[in-house]
Short mmCIF file of C-alpha atoms in Angstrom, two decimals:
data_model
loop_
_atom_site.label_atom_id
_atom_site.label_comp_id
_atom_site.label_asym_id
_atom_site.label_seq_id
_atom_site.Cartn_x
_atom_site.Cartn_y
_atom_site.Cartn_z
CA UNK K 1 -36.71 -136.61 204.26
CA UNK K 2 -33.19 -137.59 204.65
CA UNK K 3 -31.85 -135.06 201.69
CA UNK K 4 -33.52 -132.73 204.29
CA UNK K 5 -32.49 -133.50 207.27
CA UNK K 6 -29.03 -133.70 205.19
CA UNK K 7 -29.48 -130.44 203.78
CA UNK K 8 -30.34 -128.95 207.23
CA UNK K 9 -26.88 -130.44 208.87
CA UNK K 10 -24.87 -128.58 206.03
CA UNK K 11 -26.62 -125.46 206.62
CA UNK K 12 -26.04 -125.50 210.09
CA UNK K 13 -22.36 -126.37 209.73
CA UNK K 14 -22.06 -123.87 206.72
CA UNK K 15 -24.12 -120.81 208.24
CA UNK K 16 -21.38 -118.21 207.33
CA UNK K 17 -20.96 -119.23 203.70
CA UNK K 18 -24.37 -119.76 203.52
CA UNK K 19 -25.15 -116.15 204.55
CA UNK K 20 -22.71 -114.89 202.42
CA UNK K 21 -24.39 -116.50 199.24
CA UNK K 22 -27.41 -115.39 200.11
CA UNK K 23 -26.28 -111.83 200.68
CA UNK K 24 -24.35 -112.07 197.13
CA UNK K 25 -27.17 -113.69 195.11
CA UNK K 26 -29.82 -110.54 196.42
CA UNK K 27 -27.13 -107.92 196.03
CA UNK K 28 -26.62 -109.65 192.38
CA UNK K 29 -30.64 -109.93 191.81
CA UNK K 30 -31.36 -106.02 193.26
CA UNK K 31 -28.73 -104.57 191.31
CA UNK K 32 -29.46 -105.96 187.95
CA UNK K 33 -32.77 -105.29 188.17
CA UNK K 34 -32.36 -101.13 189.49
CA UNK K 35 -30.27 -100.73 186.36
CA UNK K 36 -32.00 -102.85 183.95
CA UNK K 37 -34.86 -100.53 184.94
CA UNK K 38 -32.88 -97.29 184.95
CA UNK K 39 -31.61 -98.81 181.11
CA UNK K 40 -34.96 -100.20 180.19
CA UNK K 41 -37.60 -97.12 181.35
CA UNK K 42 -35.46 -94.46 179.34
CA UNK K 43 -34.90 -96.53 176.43
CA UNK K 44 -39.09 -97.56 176.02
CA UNK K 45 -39.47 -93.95 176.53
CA UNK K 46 -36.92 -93.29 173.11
CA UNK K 47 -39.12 -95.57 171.46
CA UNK K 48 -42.17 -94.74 171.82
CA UNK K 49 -41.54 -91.18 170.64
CA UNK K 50 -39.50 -92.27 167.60
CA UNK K 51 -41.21 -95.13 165.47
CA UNK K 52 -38.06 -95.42 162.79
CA UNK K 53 -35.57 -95.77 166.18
CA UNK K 54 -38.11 -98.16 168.02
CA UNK K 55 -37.97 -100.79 164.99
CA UNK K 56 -33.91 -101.21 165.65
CA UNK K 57 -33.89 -100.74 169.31
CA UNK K 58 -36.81 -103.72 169.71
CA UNK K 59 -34.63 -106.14 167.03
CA UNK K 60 -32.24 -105.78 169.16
CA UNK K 61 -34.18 -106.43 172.68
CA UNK K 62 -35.83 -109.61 170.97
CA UNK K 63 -32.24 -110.48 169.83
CA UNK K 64 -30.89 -110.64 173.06
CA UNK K 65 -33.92 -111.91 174.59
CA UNK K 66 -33.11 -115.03 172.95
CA UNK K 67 -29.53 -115.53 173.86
CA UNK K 68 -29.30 -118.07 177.24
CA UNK K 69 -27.71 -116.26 179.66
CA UNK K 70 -24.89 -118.86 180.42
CA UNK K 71 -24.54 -117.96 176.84
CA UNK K 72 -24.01 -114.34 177.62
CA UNK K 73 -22.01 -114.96 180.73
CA UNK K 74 -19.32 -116.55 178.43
CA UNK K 75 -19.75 -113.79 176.05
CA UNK K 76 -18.42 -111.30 178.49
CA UNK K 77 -15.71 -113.22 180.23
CA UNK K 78 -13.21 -112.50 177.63
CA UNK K 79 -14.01 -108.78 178.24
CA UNK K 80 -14.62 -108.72 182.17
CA UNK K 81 -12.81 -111.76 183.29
CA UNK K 82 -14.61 -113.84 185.74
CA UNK K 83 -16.62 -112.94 188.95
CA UNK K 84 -19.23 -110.25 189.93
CA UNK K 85 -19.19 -108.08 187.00
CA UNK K 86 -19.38 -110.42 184.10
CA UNK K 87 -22.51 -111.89 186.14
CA UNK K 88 -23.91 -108.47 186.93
CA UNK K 89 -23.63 -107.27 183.08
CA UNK K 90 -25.67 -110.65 181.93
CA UNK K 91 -28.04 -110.40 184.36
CA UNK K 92 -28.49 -106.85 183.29
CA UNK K 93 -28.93 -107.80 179.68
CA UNK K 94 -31.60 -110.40 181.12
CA UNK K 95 -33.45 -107.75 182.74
CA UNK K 96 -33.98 -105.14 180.14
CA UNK K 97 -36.00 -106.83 177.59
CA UNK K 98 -39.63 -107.76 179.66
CA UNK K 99 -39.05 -104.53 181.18
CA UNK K 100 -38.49 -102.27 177.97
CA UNK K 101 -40.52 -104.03 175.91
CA UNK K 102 -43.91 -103.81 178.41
CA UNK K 103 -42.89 -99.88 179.37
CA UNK K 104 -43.28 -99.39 175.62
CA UNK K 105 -46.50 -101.10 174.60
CA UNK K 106 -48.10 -99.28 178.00
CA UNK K 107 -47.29 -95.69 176.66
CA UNK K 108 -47.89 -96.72 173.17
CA UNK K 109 -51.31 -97.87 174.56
CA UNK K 110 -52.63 -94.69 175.96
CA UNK K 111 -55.30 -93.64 173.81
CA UNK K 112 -54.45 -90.65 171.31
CA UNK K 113 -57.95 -88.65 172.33
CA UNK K 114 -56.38 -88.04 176.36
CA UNK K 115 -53.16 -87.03 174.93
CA UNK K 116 -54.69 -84.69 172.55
CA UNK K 117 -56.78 -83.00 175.36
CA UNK K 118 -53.60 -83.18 178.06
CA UNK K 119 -52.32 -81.05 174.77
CA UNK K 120 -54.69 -78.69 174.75
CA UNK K 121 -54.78 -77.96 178.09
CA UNK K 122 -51.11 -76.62 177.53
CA UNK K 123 -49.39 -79.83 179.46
CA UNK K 124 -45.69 -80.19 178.40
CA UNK K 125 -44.43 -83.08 176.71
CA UNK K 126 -43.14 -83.49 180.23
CA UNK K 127 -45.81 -83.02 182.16
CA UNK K 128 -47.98 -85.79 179.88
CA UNK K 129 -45.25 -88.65 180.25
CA UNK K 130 -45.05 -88.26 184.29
CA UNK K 131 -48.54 -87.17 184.83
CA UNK K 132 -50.80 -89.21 181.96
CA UNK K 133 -48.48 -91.92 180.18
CA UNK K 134 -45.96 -93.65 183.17
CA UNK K 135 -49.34 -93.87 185.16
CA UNK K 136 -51.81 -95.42 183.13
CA UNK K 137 -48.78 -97.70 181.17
CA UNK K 138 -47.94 -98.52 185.18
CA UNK K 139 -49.90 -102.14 185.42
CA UNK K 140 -47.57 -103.29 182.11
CA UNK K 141 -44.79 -101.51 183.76
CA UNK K 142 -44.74 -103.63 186.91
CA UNK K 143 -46.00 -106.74 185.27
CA UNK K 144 -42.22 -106.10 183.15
CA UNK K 145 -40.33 -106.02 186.23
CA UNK K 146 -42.06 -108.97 187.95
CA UNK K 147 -41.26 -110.87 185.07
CA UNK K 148 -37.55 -109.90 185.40
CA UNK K 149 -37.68 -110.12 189.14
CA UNK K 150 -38.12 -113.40 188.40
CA UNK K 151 -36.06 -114.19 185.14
CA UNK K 152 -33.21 -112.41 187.65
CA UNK K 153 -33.40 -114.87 190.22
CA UNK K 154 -33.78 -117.87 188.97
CA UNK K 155 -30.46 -116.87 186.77
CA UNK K 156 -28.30 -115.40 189.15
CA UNK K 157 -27.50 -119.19 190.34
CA UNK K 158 -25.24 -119.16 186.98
CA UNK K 159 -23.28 -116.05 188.33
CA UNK K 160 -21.10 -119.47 190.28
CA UNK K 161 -19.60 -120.42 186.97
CA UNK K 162 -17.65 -117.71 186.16
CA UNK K 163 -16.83 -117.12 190.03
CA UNK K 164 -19.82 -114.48 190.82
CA UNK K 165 -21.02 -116.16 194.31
CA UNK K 166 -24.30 -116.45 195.06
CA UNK K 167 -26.04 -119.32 195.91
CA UNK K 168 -25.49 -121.29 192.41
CA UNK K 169 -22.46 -122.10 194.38
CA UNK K 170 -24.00 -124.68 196.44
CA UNK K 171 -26.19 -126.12 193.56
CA UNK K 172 -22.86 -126.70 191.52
CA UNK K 173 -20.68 -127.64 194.15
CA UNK K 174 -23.84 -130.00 194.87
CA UNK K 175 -23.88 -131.15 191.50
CA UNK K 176 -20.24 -131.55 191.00
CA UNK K 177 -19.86 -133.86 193.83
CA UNK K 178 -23.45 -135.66 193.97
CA UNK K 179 -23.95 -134.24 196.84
CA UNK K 180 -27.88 -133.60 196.54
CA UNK K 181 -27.87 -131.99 200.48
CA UNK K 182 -25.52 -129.16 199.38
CA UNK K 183 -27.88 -128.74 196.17
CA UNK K 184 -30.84 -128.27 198.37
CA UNK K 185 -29.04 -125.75 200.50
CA UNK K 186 -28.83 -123.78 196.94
CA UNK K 187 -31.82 -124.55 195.09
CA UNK K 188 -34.50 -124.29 197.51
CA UNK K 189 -33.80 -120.68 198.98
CA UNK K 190 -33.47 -119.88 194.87
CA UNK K 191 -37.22 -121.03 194.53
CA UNK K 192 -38.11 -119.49 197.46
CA UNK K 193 -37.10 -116.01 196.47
CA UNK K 194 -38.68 -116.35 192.77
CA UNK K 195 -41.79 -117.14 194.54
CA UNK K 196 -41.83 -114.16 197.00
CA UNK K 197 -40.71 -111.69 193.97
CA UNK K 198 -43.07 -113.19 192.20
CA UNK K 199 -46.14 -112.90 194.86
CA UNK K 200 -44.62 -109.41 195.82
CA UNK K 201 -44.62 -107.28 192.43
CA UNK K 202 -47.63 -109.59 191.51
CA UNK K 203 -49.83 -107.95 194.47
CA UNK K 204 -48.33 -104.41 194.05
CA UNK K 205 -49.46 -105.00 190.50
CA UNK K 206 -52.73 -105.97 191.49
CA UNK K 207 -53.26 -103.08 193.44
CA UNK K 208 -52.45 -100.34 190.39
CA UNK K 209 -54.69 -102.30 188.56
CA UNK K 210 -57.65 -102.28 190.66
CA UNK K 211 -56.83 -98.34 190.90
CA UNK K 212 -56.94 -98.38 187.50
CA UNK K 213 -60.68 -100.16 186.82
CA UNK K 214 -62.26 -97.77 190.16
#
């Protein structure tokens, strides 16, 4: 109760910089996440039309997917320097995998027989991605981007070493000076976020799915 209570006198006393955080870890989170799908969407959309292509394209992904991203973050400082940008490309590179990787086992998933008969109905390759394959590979789809949602999040705290804002700042400021109050003020509106991304995309995934099985 008293790291509370201490946690609730800094945020009153700290309301602007605690605002701004806030403002710079969702601006961090939304924007990674828009172009990691706007990267990862096209790219499972490549693959799953060209089997030699999707073989490199996924070695990669799975490379990457197992790089930390404070790893990655001090991978790009020597190019980007320190601050938003750095923290924006690694968060970016976080995002892509779960969503590429789901988009392409959903399309790859629709059975041959509908897209045979969308075919012969005279439906243009077009037509039978936007129409047939994005909506039935949709559940996977979203279930991707949850899991980046949340990946996203919980990551963007590291954006504060390498001078990115957000509210890591408190939790290493917190940490730096055992001051477990300032932590709180960081780490606790981090877990709440994850957890309302996570209950968000989880119930708009619900809903496809049940759309899906009527």
């Amino acid at each position: 109760m008293d790291l509370i209570a201490g946690a609730l006198i800094y945020l009153h006393s700290h309301q602007n910089e605690f605002g701004d955080a806030v403002w710079t870890h969702l601006e961090l989170s939304g924007l990674s996440l828009l172009l990691g799908l706007m990267i990862g969407i096209p790219f499972a959309i490549l693959c799953a039309r060209h089997a030699k292509l999707s073989n490199l394209i996924m070695s990669l992904v799975n490379t990457f997917r197992v790089i930390p991203s404070l790893a990655i973050l001090i991978i790009v400082m020597p190019l980007l320097g320190t601050g938003f940008a750095p923290a924006l490309i690694a968060l970016i590179v976080l995002a892509c995998p779960p969503i590429l990787i789901n988009t392409f086992i959903g399309i790859k998933s629709v059975d041959q027989e509908i897209l045979e008969s969308a075919r012969g109905m005279g439906m243009s390759a077009r037509q039978i991605l936007m129409k047939i394959e994005i909506p039935i590979a949709l559940p996977l789809i979203l279930s991707g981007i949850r899991t980046a949602s949340v990946e996203i999040i919980s990551s963007a705290t590291l954006a504060a070493f390498i001078g990115g804002g957000g509210l890591g700042t408190f939790i290493i400021s917190g940490l730096s000076m055992y001051n477990f109050s300032m932590l709180l003020v960081g780490a606790l509106p981090v877990a709440l976020l994850a957890i309302l991304s996570e209950l968000l995309f989880g119930s708009i995934e619900r809903v496809f799915t049940k759309y899906k099985r009527a």
